[in-house]
Short mmCIF file of C-alpha atoms and ligand atoms in Angstrom, two decimals:
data_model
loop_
_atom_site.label_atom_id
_atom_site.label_comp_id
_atom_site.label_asym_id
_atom_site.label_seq_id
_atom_site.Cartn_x
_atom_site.Cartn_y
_atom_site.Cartn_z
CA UNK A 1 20.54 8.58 -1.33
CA UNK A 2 18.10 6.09 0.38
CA UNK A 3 17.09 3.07 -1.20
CA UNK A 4 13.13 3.26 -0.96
CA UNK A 5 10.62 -0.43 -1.76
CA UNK A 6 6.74 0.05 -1.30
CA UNK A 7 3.78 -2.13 -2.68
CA UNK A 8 0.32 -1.94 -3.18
CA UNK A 9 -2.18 -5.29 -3.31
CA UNK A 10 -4.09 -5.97 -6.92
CA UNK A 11 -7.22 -6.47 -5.19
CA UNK A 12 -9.18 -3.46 -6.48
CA UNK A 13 -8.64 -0.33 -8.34
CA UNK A 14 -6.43 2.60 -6.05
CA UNK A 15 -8.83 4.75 -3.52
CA UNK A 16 -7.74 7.98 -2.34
CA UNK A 17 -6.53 6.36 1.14
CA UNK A 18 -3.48 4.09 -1.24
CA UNK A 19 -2.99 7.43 -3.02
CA UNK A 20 -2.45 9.56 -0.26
CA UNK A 21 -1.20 7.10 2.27
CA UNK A 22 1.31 5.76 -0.29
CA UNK A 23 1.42 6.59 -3.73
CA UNK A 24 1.87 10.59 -3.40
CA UNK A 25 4.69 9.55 -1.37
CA UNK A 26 6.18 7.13 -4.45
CA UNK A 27 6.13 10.09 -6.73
CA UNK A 28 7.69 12.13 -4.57
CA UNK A 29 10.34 10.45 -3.66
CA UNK A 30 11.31 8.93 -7.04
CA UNK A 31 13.81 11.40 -8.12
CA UNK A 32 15.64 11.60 -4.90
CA UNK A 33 16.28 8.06 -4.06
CA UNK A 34 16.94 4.43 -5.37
CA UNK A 35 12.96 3.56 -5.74
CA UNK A 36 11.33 0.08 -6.03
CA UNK A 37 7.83 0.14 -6.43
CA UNK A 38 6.30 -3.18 -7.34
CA UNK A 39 2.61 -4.76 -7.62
CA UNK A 40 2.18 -7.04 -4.42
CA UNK A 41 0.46 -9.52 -6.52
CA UNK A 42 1.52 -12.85 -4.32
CA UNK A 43 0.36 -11.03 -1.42
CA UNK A 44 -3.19 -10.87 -3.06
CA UNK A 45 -3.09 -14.90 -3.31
CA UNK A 46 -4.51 -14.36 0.31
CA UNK A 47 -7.66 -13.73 -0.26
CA UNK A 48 -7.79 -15.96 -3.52
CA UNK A 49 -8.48 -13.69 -6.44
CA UNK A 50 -9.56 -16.09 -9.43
CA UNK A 51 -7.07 -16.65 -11.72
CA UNK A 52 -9.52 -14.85 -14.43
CA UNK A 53 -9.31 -11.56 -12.66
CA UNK A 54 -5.60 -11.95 -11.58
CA UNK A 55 -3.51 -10.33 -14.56
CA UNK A 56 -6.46 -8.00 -14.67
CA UNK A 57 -5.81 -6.21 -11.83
CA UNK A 58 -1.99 -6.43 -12.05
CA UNK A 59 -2.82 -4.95 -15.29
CA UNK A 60 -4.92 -2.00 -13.58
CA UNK A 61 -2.70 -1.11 -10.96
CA UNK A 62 0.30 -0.85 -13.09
CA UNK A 63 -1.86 1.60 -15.40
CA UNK A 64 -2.24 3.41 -11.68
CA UNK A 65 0.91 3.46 -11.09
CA UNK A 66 1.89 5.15 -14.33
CA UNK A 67 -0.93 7.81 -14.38
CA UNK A 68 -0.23 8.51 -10.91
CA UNK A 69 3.31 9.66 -12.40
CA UNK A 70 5.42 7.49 -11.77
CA UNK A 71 7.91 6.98 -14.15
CA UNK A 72 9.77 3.80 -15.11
CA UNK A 73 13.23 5.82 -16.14
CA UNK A 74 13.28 6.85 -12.66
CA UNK A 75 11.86 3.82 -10.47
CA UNK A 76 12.24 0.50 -10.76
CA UNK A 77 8.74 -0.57 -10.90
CA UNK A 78 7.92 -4.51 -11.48
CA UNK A 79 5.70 -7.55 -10.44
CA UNK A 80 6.35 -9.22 -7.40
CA UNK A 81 5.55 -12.55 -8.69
CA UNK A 82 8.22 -11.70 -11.53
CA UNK A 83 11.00 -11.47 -8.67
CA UNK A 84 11.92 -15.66 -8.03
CA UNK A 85 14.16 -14.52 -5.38
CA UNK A 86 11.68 -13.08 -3.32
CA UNK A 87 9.79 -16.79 -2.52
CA UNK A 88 13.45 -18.22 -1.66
CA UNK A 89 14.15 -15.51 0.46
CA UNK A 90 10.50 -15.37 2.02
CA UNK A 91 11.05 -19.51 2.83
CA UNK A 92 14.50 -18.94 4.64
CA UNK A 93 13.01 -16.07 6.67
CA UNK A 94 10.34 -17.54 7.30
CA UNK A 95 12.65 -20.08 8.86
CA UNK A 96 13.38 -17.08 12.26
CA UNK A 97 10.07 -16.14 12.18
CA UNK A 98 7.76 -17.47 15.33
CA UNK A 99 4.51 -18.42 15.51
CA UNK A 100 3.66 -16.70 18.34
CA UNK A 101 4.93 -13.32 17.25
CA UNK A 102 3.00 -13.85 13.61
CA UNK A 103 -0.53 -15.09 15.41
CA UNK A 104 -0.31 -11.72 17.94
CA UNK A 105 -0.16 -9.44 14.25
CA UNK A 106 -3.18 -6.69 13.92
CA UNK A 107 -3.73 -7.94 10.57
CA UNK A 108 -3.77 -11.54 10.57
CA UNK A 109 -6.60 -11.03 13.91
CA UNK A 110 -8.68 -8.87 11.85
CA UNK A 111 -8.04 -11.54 8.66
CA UNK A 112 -9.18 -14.33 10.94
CA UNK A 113 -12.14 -12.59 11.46
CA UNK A 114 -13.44 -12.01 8.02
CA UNK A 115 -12.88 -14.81 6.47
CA UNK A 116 -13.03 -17.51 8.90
CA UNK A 117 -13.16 -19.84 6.45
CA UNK A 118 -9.91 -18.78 4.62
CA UNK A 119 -6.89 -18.74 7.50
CA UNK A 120 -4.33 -19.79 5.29
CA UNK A 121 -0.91 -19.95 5.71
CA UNK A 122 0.09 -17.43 3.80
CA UNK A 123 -1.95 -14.97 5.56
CA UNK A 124 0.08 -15.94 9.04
CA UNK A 125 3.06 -15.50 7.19
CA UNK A 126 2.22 -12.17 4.99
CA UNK A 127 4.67 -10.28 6.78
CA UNK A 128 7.65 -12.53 6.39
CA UNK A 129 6.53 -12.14 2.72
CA UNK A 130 6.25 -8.37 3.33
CA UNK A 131 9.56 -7.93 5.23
CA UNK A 132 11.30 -9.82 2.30
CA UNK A 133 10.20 -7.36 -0.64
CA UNK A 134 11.42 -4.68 1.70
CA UNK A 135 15.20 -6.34 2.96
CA UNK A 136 14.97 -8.18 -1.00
CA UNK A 137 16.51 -4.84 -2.39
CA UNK A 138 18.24 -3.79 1.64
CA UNK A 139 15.83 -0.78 1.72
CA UNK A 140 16.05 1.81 4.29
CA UNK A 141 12.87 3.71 3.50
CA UNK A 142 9.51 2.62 3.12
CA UNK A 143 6.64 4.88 2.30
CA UNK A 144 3.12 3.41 3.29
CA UNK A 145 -0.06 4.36 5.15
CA UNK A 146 -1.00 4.03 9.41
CA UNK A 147 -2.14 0.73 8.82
CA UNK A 148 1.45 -1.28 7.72
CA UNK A 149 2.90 0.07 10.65
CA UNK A 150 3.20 -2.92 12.50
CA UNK A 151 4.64 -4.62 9.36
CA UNK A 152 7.09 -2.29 9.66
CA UNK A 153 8.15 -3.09 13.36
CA UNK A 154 7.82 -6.99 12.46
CA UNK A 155 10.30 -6.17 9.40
CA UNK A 156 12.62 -4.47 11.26
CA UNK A 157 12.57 -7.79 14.09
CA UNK A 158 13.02 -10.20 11.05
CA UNK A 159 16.01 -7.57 9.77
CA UNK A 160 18.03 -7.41 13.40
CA UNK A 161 17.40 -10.79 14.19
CA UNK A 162 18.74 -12.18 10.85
CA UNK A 163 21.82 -9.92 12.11
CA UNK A 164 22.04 -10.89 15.61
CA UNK A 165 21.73 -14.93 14.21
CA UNK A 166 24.02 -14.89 11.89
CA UNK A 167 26.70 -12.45 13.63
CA UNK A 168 26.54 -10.10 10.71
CA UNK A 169 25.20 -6.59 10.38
CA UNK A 170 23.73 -7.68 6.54
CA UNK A 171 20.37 -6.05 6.64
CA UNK A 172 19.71 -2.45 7.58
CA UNK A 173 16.27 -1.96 9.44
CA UNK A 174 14.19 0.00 7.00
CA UNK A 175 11.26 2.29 8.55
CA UNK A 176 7.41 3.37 7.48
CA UNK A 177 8.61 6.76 6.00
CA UNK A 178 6.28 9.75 5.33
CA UNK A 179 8.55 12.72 5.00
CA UNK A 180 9.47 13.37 8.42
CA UNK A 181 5.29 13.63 9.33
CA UNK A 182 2.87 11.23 10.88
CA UNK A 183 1.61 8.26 8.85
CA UNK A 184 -1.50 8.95 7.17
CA UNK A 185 -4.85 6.77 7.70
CA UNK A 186 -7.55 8.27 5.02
CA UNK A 187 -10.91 7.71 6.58
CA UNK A 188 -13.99 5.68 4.79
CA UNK A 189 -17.32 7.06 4.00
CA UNK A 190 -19.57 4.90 5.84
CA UNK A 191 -18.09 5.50 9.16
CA UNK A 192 -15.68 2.14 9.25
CA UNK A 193 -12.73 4.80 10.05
CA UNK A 194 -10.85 3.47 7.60
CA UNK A 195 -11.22 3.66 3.51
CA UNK A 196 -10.40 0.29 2.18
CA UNK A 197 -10.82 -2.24 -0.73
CA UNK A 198 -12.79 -4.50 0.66
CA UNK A 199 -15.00 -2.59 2.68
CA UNK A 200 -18.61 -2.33 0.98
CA UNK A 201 -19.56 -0.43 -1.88
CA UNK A 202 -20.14 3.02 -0.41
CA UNK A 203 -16.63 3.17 2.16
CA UNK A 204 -14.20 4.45 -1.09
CA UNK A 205 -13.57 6.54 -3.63
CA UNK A 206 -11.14 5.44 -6.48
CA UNK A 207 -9.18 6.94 -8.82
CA UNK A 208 -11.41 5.82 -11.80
CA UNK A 209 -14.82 6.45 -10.22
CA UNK A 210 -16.77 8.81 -12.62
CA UNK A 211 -17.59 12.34 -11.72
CA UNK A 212 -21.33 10.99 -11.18
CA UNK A 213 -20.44 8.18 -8.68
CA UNK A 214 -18.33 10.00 -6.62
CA UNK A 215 -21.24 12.42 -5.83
CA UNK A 216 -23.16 9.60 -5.10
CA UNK A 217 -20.81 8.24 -2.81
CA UNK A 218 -20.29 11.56 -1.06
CA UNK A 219 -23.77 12.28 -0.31
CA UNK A 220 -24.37 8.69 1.28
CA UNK A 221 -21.44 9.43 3.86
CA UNK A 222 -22.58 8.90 7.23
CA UNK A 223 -22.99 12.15 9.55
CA UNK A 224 -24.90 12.94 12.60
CA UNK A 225 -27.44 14.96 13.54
CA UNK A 226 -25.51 18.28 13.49
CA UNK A 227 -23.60 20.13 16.22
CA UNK A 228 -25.69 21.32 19.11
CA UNK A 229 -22.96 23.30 21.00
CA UNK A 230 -20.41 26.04 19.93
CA UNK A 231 -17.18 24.93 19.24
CA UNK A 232 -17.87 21.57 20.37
CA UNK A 233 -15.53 18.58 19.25
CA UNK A 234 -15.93 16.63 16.21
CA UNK A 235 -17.77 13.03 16.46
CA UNK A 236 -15.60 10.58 14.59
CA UNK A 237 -17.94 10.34 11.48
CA UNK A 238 -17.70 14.48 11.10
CA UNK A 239 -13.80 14.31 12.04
CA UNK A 240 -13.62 12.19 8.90
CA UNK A 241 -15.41 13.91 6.61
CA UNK A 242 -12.89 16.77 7.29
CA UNK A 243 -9.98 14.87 7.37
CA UNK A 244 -11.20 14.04 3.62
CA UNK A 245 -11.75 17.74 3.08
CA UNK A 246 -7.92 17.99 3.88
CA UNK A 247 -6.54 15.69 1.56
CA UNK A 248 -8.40 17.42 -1.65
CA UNK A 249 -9.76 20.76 -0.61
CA UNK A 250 -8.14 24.46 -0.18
CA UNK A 251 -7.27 25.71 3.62
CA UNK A 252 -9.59 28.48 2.97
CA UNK A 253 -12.68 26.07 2.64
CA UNK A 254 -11.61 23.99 4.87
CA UNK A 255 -11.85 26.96 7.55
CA UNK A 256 -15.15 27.67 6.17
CA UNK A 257 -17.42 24.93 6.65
CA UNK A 258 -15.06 24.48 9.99
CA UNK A 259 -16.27 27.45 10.94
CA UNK A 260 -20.09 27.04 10.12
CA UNK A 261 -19.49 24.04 12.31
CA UNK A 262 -18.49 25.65 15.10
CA UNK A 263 -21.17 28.06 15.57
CA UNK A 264 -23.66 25.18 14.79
CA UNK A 265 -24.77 26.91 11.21
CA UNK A 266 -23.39 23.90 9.26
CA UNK A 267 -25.77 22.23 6.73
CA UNK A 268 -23.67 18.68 6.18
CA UNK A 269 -25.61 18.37 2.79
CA UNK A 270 -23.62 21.55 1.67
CA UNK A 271 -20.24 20.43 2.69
CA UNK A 272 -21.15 17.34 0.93
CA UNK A 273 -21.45 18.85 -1.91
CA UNK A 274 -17.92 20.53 -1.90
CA UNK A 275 -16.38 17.37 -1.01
CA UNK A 276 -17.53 16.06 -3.86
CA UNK A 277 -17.18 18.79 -6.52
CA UNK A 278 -13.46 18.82 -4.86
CA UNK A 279 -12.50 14.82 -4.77
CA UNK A 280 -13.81 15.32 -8.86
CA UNK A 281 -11.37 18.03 -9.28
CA UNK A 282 -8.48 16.49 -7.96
CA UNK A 283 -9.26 12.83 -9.84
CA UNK A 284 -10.31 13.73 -12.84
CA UNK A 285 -6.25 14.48 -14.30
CA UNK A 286 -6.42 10.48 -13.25
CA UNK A 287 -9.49 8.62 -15.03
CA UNK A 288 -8.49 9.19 -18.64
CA UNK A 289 -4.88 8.90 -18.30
CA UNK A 290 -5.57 5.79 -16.41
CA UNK A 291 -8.04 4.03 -19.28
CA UNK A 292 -5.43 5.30 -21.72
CA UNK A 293 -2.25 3.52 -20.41
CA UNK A 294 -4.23 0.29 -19.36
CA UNK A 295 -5.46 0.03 -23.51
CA UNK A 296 -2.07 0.10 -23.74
CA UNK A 297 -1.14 -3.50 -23.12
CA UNK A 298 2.30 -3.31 -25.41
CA UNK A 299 3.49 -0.72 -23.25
CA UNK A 300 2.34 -1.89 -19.74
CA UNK A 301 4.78 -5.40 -20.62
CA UNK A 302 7.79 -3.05 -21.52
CA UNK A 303 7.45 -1.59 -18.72
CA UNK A 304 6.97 -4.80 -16.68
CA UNK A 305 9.63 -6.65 -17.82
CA UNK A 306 12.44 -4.12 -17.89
CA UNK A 307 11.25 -3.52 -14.20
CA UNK A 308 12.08 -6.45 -13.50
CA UNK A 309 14.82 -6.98 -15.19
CA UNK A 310 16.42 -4.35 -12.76
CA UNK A 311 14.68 -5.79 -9.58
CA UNK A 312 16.06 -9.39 -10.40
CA UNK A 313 19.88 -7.67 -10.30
CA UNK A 314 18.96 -6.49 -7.15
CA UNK A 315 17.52 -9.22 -5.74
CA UNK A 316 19.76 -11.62 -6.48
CA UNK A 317 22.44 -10.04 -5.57
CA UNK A 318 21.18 -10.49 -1.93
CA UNK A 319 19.66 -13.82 -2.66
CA UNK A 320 23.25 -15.12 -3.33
CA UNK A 321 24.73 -12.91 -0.65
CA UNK A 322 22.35 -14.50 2.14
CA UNK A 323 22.84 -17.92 1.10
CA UNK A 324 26.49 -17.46 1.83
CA UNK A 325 25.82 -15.99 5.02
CA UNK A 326 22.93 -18.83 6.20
CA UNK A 327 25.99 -21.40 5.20
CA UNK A 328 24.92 -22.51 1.52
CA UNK A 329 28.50 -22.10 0.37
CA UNK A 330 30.49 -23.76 -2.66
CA UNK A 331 30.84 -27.89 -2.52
P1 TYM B 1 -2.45 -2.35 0.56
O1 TYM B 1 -2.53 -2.88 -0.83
O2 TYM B 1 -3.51 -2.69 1.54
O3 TYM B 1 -2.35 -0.78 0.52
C1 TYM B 1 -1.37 -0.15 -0.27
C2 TYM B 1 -0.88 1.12 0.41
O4 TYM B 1 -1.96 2.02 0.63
C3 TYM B 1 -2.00 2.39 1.99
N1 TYM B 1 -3.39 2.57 2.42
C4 TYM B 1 -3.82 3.64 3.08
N2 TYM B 1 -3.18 4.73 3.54
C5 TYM B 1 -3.91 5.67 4.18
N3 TYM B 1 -5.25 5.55 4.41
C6 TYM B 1 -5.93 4.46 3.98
N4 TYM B 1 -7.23 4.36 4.19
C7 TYM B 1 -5.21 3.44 3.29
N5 TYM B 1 -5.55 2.25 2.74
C8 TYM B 1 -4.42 1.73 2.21
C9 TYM B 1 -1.35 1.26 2.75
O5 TYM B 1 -0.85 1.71 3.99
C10 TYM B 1 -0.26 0.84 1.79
O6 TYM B 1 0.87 1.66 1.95
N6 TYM B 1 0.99 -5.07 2.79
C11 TYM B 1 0.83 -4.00 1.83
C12 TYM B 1 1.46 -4.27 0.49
C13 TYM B 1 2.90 -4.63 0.57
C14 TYM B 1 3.99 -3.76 0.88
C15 TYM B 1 5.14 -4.57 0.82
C16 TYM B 1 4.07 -2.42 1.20
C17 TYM B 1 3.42 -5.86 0.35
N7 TYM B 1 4.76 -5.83 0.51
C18 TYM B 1 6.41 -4.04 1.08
C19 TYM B 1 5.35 -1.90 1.46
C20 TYM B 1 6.49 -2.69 1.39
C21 TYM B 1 -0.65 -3.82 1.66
O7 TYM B 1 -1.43 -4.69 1.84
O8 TYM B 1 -1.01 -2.64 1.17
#
């Protein structure tokens, strides 16, 4: 048995690229393994969310969580800002952590350019914070999209290097896990390549979009012209439309309209249409369950707090462990 941490960002209701990239994966894996699935609610203080909205969308994605299916018997599944082992940890990591390797990060670059006006530290430093939820609870497996990749190589660094400093062989170094296949990036639908939070109103489809808006959505994706050649290759914007088509559709219409495509028959407006009708299909199970549980504010607590109840045994635990190691022993 593995022991398994992943977390998703409050910043938005879950799109099909969190539930594919990560939170089929949570499900899955549940039964199988020691799981700890949390809410990665300090990690949203990046981007300052007001503190109106804050427990709002903690709120939300736990109801996500739990209409997704994942069950609280099974997996330990808490707030991160519950956890007050996590900050102490994420300050004495972030003690071998170097400012060079945090500055050359993907994600803090592409940070720094959207909001310019917002480098904080934390931002520099999100994946000390990210490489502490994981090592918090000594995880080996971590189940997340393309993108946290990187995080993934920077945890592993912060892992062997805590090792290597402190002659011990303490922390395992945990990897992006997606059953044995590649990591999966789910595409936007404005061309962006990626489907994201915070990417404009038409790039993603969430869980809780009505039947009505995801048609909307679908039909405003952005295509080309149309094929001009047999069995030519795919422009990016048509390669993602497909790779959509994957996630939610059957093979058999999947080799349809790939077909139509590649004798240069396809009308885009009808496989549109069957994206659509198919994303609806596949999140409808999801809206009502999802409005249910998050009505259901009694419920959402118990479930909070005996999460992290169990995550605080964990994490302390290490917390007391590593201050041993790092020389914070008895007077
Ligand atoms: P976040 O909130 O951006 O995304 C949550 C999860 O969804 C995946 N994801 C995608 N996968 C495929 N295609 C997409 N278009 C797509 N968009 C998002 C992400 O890869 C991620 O798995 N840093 C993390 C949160 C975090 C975390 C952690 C994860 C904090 N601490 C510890 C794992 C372990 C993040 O921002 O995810």
């Amino acid at each position: 048995m593995e022991t398994v941490v992943s977390g998703i960002r409050p910043t938005g209701n879950l799109h099909l690229g969190n539930y594919f990239g990560a939170m089929k994966n949570f499900v899955k894996m549940q039964y199988k393994h020691k799981c700890y699935f949390f809410i990665a609610d300090f990690h949203s203080l990046t981007t300052h969310p007001t503190p109106e909205n804050l427990m709002e969308n903690i709120k939300q994605v736990l109801a996500e969580y739990l209409a997704c299916g994942l069950d609280p018997e099974a997996a330990t599944i808490y707030l991160q800002s519950d956890i007050h082992e996590i900050p102490e940890l994420y300050l004495l990591l972030n003690m071998i952590s170097y400012l060079g390797e945090l500055e050359r990060c993907t994600s803090f670059k592409e940070k720094v350019r959207v909001q310019p006006d917002n480098v904080n530290a934390g931002l520099l430093t999100y994946p000390v914070l990210m490489a502490t939820d994981i090592i918090i609870h000594k995880a080996t497996k971590v189940p997340v999209g393309k993108d946290q990749e990187q995080h993934l190589e920077m945890t592993r660094n912060f892992a062997s290097r805590f090792n290597r400093m402190y002659n011990v062989n303490y922390f395992p170094e945990p990897v992006a896990y997606n059953f044995g296949e590649e990591l999966i990036k789910i595409p936007g639908l404005d061309g962006s390549g990626k489907m994201g939070k915070s990417e404009g109103p038409n790039n993603a489809i969430f869980l809780v979009d009505e039947p009505e808006v995801i048609r909307k959505k679908v039909m405003k994706a952005v295509t080309d012209a149309g094929p001009t050649e047999i069995n030519q290759k795919k422009p990016e914007v048509i390669e993602n439309l497909f790779l959509l088509m994957n996630a939610v559709s059957a093979s058999e219409t999947i080799k349809h309209f790939d077909d139509l495509y590649n004798d240069c028959t396809l009308k885009y407006g009808n496989l549109k249409k069957q994206l659509a009708e198919d994303i609806i299909k596949f999140t409808n199970p999801f809206r009502e369950k999802i409005k249910e549980l998050k009505a259901n504010n009694a419920y959402l607590k118990k479930v909070a707090e005996e999460g992290a109840e169990k995550a605080r045994k964990s994490a302390a635990k290490t917390l007391k462990e590593v201050r041993e190691i790092v020389g914070f022993k008895e007077f």
